């Protein structure tokens, strides 16, 4: 007979979901949360309780892990915590062992709430979590939770876990479709800076209908707002006239 831990290992090594399957499972999980939680009643919820994290864990365990996280944990303790202090990471999973009780361990999943509340203030500013663009707090929270559950699964199977190594990344991609192993909540400005080296105030060049323009990045949302000096434009307080362009980030080239 295989133990729960062996079954979990087998599942984690083989489980693979399609985009459509994930969409269906995630919708099911979200619907269950809305139905059961007194706080999470809409995608951009304003309150959250540690019990919501526990509920998310149970729903993910049931739908993605066949209940094997719970049965592998067995009598080991798993607790959930909301953290206001974590400012960069979306979550954290910790394992503790006690020398006086060999074989026993306890686990905690903490979720950064300040980050979630600070993000998703404006609908046109989606946030990238684990490489996936999220448009609501619940989506952001679910991506963070998925990342933490890969950690939990690895900890239960192998006693150690790191999201900077390929084993973790392969599991996160196969099971949850994650393309990045960071679990920070990245704003469009963070992504622009990281992927394109472009910030507010950067000088950039772009082509529109065969014409090349050069200007200054004023704001970054899904697109960058670029101001280009033009006598037909609008007068700004610096004495110049500018025309405003909304340009997709990938079309911008940073000018030294
Ligand atoms: Zn991680």
Short mmCIF file of N, CA, C and O in Angstrom, two decimals, residues 10-76:
data_model
loop_
_atom_site.label_atom_id
_atom_site.label_comp_id
_atom_site.label_asym_id
_atom_site.label_seq_id
_atom_site.Cartn_x
_atom_site.Cartn_y
_atom_site.Cartn_z
N UNK A 10 3.58 11.20 -6.28
CA UNK A 10 3.21 10.73 -7.62
C UNK A 10 2.33 11.77 -8.34
O UNK A 10 2.54 12.08 -9.51
N UNK A 11 1.38 12.33 -7.58
CA UNK A 11 0.49 13.32 -8.17
C UNK A 11 1.26 14.58 -8.59
O UNK A 11 1.11 15.08 -9.70
N UNK A 12 2.10 15.06 -7.67
CA UNK A 12 2.85 16.29 -7.93
C UNK A 12 3.82 16.11 -9.11
O UNK A 12 4.05 17.02 -9.89
N UNK A 13 4.36 14.91 -9.25
CA UNK A 13 5.29 14.66 -10.36
C UNK A 13 4.58 14.53 -11.70
O UNK A 13 5.17 14.74 -12.75
N UNK A 14 3.29 14.19 -11.67
CA UNK A 14 2.59 13.92 -12.93
C UNK A 14 1.45 14.87 -13.28
O UNK A 14 1.06 14.95 -14.44
N UNK A 15 0.89 15.53 -12.29
CA UNK A 15 -0.31 16.34 -12.52
C UNK A 15 -0.03 17.44 -13.53
O UNK A 15 0.95 18.17 -13.42
N UNK A 16 -0.92 17.54 -14.50
CA UNK A 16 -0.78 18.57 -15.50
C UNK A 16 -2.19 19.04 -15.86
O UNK A 16 -3.09 18.22 -16.04
N UNK A 17 -2.40 20.33 -15.91
CA UNK A 17 -3.73 20.85 -16.21
C UNK A 17 -3.68 21.71 -17.47
O UNK A 17 -2.66 22.32 -17.77
N UNK A 18 -4.79 21.76 -18.18
CA UNK A 18 -4.88 22.64 -19.34
C UNK A 18 -5.42 24.00 -18.87
O UNK A 18 -5.99 24.09 -17.78
N UNK A 19 -5.26 25.00 -19.73
CA UNK A 19 -5.76 26.34 -19.38
C UNK A 19 -7.26 26.30 -19.08
O UNK A 19 -7.71 26.89 -18.11
N UNK A 20 -8.00 25.56 -19.90
CA UNK A 20 -9.45 25.50 -19.73
C UNK A 20 -9.81 24.80 -18.42
O UNK A 20 -10.68 25.25 -17.68
N UNK A 21 -9.11 23.72 -18.14
CA UNK A 21 -9.35 23.00 -16.89
C UNK A 21 -9.10 23.90 -15.68
O UNK A 21 -9.89 23.94 -14.74
N UNK A 22 -8.00 24.65 -15.76
CA UNK A 22 -7.68 25.57 -14.65
C UNK A 22 -8.74 26.65 -14.51
O UNK A 22 -9.15 26.98 -13.40
N UNK A 23 -9.20 27.19 -15.65
CA UNK A 23 -10.24 28.22 -15.58
C UNK A 23 -11.47 27.68 -14.87
O UNK A 23 -12.07 28.36 -14.04
N UNK A 24 -11.86 26.45 -15.23
CA UNK A 24 -13.05 25.85 -14.61
C UNK A 24 -12.85 25.60 -13.13
O UNK A 24 -13.71 25.95 -12.31
N UNK A 25 -11.71 25.03 -12.78
CA UNK A 25 -11.43 24.76 -11.36
C UNK A 25 -11.36 26.06 -10.56
O UNK A 25 -11.92 26.15 -9.47
N UNK A 26 -10.70 27.08 -11.14
CA UNK A 26 -10.55 28.34 -10.42
C UNK A 26 -11.89 29.04 -10.23
O UNK A 26 -12.14 29.66 -9.20
N UNK A 27 -12.75 28.94 -11.23
CA UNK A 27 -14.08 29.52 -11.12
C UNK A 27 -14.88 28.82 -10.02
O UNK A 27 -15.55 29.45 -9.21
N UNK A 28 -14.76 27.51 -10.00
CA UNK A 28 -15.42 26.71 -8.97
C UNK A 28 -14.94 27.11 -7.57
O UNK A 28 -15.74 27.31 -6.65
N UNK A 29 -13.64 27.28 -7.44
CA UNK A 29 -13.06 27.68 -6.15
C UNK A 29 -13.56 29.07 -5.77
O UNK A 29 -14.00 29.30 -4.63
N UNK A 30 -13.53 30.01 -6.73
CA UNK A 30 -14.00 31.38 -6.45
C UNK A 30 -15.47 31.37 -6.04
O UNK A 30 -15.85 32.02 -5.06
N UNK A 31 -16.30 30.61 -6.76
CA UNK A 31 -17.74 30.54 -6.42
C UNK A 31 -17.94 30.02 -5.01
O UNK A 31 -18.81 30.51 -4.27
N UNK A 32 -17.17 29.00 -4.65
CA UNK A 32 -17.27 28.43 -3.30
C UNK A 32 -16.87 29.44 -2.23
O UNK A 32 -17.47 29.50 -1.17
N UNK A 33 -15.84 30.21 -2.52
CA UNK A 33 -15.39 31.24 -1.57
C UNK A 33 -16.49 32.28 -1.39
O UNK A 33 -16.85 32.65 -0.26
N UNK A 34 -17.03 32.76 -2.51
CA UNK A 34 -18.10 33.77 -2.43
C UNK A 34 -19.28 33.24 -1.60
O UNK A 34 -19.90 33.97 -0.84
N UNK A 35 -19.59 31.96 -1.78
CA UNK A 35 -20.74 31.38 -1.09
C UNK A 35 -20.46 31.19 0.40
O UNK A 35 -21.38 31.30 1.22
N UNK A 36 -19.21 30.91 0.75
CA UNK A 36 -18.93 30.50 2.13
C UNK A 36 -18.35 31.61 3.00
O UNK A 36 -18.51 31.58 4.21
N UNK A 37 -17.65 32.57 2.40
CA UNK A 37 -16.95 33.56 3.22
C UNK A 37 -17.83 34.78 3.50
O UNK A 37 -18.43 35.33 2.58
N UNK A 38 -17.87 35.24 4.76
CA UNK A 38 -18.60 36.47 5.04
C UNK A 38 -17.85 37.72 4.56
O UNK A 38 -18.42 38.79 4.48
N UNK A 39 -16.57 37.57 4.24
CA UNK A 39 -15.74 38.72 3.85
C UNK A 39 -15.51 38.78 2.35
O UNK A 39 -15.62 39.83 1.72
N UNK A 40 -15.13 37.66 1.78
CA UNK A 40 -14.82 37.64 0.34
C UNK A 40 -16.12 37.42 -0.42
O UNK A 40 -16.51 36.30 -0.72
N UNK A 41 -16.81 38.54 -0.68
CA UNK A 41 -18.11 38.43 -1.34
C UNK A 41 -18.05 38.96 -2.76
O UNK A 41 -19.01 38.87 -3.51
N UNK A 42 -16.91 39.55 -3.13
CA UNK A 42 -16.72 40.06 -4.50
C UNK A 42 -15.24 39.97 -4.85
O UNK A 42 -14.40 39.89 -3.94
N UNK A 43 -14.92 40.01 -6.16
CA UNK A 43 -13.51 39.81 -6.56
C UNK A 43 -12.56 40.82 -5.91
O UNK A 43 -11.46 40.44 -5.53
N UNK A 44 -12.99 42.09 -5.77
CA UNK A 44 -12.12 43.04 -5.08
C UNK A 44 -12.59 43.24 -3.65
O UNK A 44 -13.01 44.33 -3.25
N UNK A 45 -12.51 42.17 -2.88
CA UNK A 45 -12.95 42.20 -1.49
C UNK A 45 -12.17 43.26 -0.71
O UNK A 45 -11.05 43.62 -1.06
N UNK A 46 -12.78 43.74 0.38
CA UNK A 46 -12.11 44.75 1.20
C UNK A 46 -11.68 44.21 2.55
O UNK A 46 -10.97 44.87 3.29
N UNK A 47 -12.16 43.02 2.88
CA UNK A 47 -11.74 42.40 4.14
C UNK A 47 -11.41 40.93 3.87
O UNK A 47 -11.92 40.33 2.93
N UNK A 48 -10.58 40.41 4.77
CA UNK A 48 -10.15 39.03 4.61
C UNK A 48 -9.87 38.49 6.01
O UNK A 48 -9.48 39.22 6.91
N UNK A 49 -10.12 37.20 6.20
CA UNK A 49 -9.88 36.58 7.50
C UNK A 49 -9.00 35.35 7.26
O UNK A 49 -9.07 34.76 6.19
N UNK A 50 -8.23 34.97 8.28
CA UNK A 50 -7.37 33.79 8.12
C UNK A 50 -8.20 32.56 7.75
O UNK A 50 -7.72 31.67 7.04
N UNK A 51 -9.48 32.55 8.18
CA UNK A 51 -10.35 31.42 7.82
C UNK A 51 -10.58 31.34 6.30
O UNK A 51 -10.82 30.25 5.76
N UNK A 52 -10.49 32.48 5.62
CA UNK A 52 -10.62 32.47 4.16
C UNK A 52 -9.44 31.75 3.51
O UNK A 52 -9.58 31.08 2.49
N UNK A 53 -8.27 31.93 4.10
CA UNK A 53 -7.06 31.27 3.57
C UNK A 53 -7.20 29.76 3.78
O UNK A 53 -6.86 28.96 2.92
N UNK A 54 -7.71 29.40 4.96
CA UNK A 54 -7.93 27.98 5.25
C UNK A 54 -8.92 27.38 4.24
O UNK A 54 -8.71 26.28 3.72
N UNK A 55 -9.99 28.13 3.97
CA UNK A 55 -11.00 27.66 3.03
C UNK A 55 -10.38 27.49 1.63
O UNK A 55 -10.61 26.48 0.95
N UNK A 56 -9.59 28.47 1.22
CA UNK A 56 -8.90 28.37 -0.07
C UNK A 56 -8.02 27.12 -0.12
O UNK A 56 -8.03 26.38 -1.10
N UNK A 57 -7.29 26.90 0.96
CA UNK A 57 -6.43 25.72 1.03
C UNK A 57 -7.26 24.45 0.85
O UNK A 57 -6.90 23.56 0.07
N UNK A 58 -8.39 24.36 1.55
CA UNK A 58 -9.23 23.15 1.46
C UNK A 58 -9.76 22.95 0.04
O UNK A 58 -9.78 21.83 -0.48
N UNK A 59 -10.17 24.06 -0.58
CA UNK A 59 -10.71 23.96 -1.94
C UNK A 59 -9.63 23.55 -2.94
O UNK A 59 -9.87 22.75 -3.84
N UNK A 60 -8.44 24.12 -2.79
CA UNK A 60 -7.34 23.75 -3.68
C UNK A 60 -6.91 22.30 -3.46
O UNK A 60 -6.64 21.57 -4.40
N UNK A 61 -6.89 21.91 -2.19
CA UNK A 61 -6.49 20.53 -1.89
C UNK A 61 -7.46 19.56 -2.57
O UNK A 61 -7.04 18.61 -3.24
N UNK A 62 -8.73 19.85 -2.43
CA UNK A 62 -9.75 18.98 -3.01
C UNK A 62 -9.69 18.97 -4.54
O UNK A 62 -9.73 17.91 -5.17
N UNK A 63 -9.56 20.15 -5.14
CA UNK A 63 -9.68 20.25 -6.59
C UNK A 63 -8.38 20.01 -7.37
O UNK A 63 -8.43 19.60 -8.52
N UNK A 64 -7.26 20.31 -6.76
CA UNK A 64 -5.99 20.16 -7.48
C UNK A 64 -5.13 19.00 -6.96
O UNK A 64 -4.31 18.45 -7.69
N UNK A 65 -5.29 18.69 -5.67
CA UNK A 65 -4.38 17.69 -5.09
C UNK A 65 -5.10 16.43 -4.63
O UNK A 65 -4.52 15.60 -3.92
N UNK A 66 -6.37 16.29 -5.01
CA UNK A 66 -7.12 15.10 -4.64
C UNK A 66 -7.20 14.85 -3.13
O UNK A 66 -7.29 13.70 -2.70
N UNK A 67 -7.13 15.91 -2.35
CA UNK A 67 -7.21 15.77 -0.89
C UNK A 67 -5.94 15.23 -0.25
O UNK A 67 -5.89 14.98 0.95
N UNK A 68 -4.88 15.06 -1.07
CA UNK A 68 -3.66 14.42 -0.56
C UNK A 68 -2.80 15.33 0.32
O UNK A 68 -1.97 14.84 1.09
N UNK A 69 -2.98 16.66 0.20
CA UNK A 69 -2.25 17.53 1.12
C UNK A 69 -2.74 17.26 2.53
O UNK A 69 -1.95 17.04 3.45
N UNK A 70 -4.07 17.25 2.69
CA UNK A 70 -4.67 17.01 4.01
C UNK A 70 -4.32 15.64 4.56
O UNK A 70 -3.96 15.51 5.73
N UNK A 71 -4.39 14.59 3.70
CA UNK A 71 -4.12 13.26 4.25
C UNK A 71 -2.63 13.05 4.52
O UNK A 71 -2.26 12.28 5.40
N UNK A 72 -1.75 13.75 3.79
CA UNK A 72 -0.32 13.63 4.09
C UNK A 72 0.02 14.39 5.37
O UNK A 72 0.85 13.96 6.17
N UNK A 73 -0.63 15.54 5.57
CA UNK A 73 -0.43 16.30 6.80
C UNK A 73 -0.83 15.47 8.01
O UNK A 73 -0.19 15.53 9.06
N UNK A 74 -1.90 14.71 7.85
CA UNK A 74 -2.41 13.84 8.91
C UNK A 74 -2.55 14.61 10.21
O UNK A 74 -3.31 15.56 10.28
N UNK A 75 -1.78 14.25 11.22
CA UNK A 75 -1.95 14.94 12.51
C UNK A 75 -1.02 16.14 12.65
O UNK A 75 -1.05 16.83 13.65
N UNK A 76 -0.19 16.38 11.63
CA UNK A 76 0.68 17.55 11.70
C UNK A 76 -0.15 18.81 11.53
O UNK A 76 -1.14 18.84 10.81
#
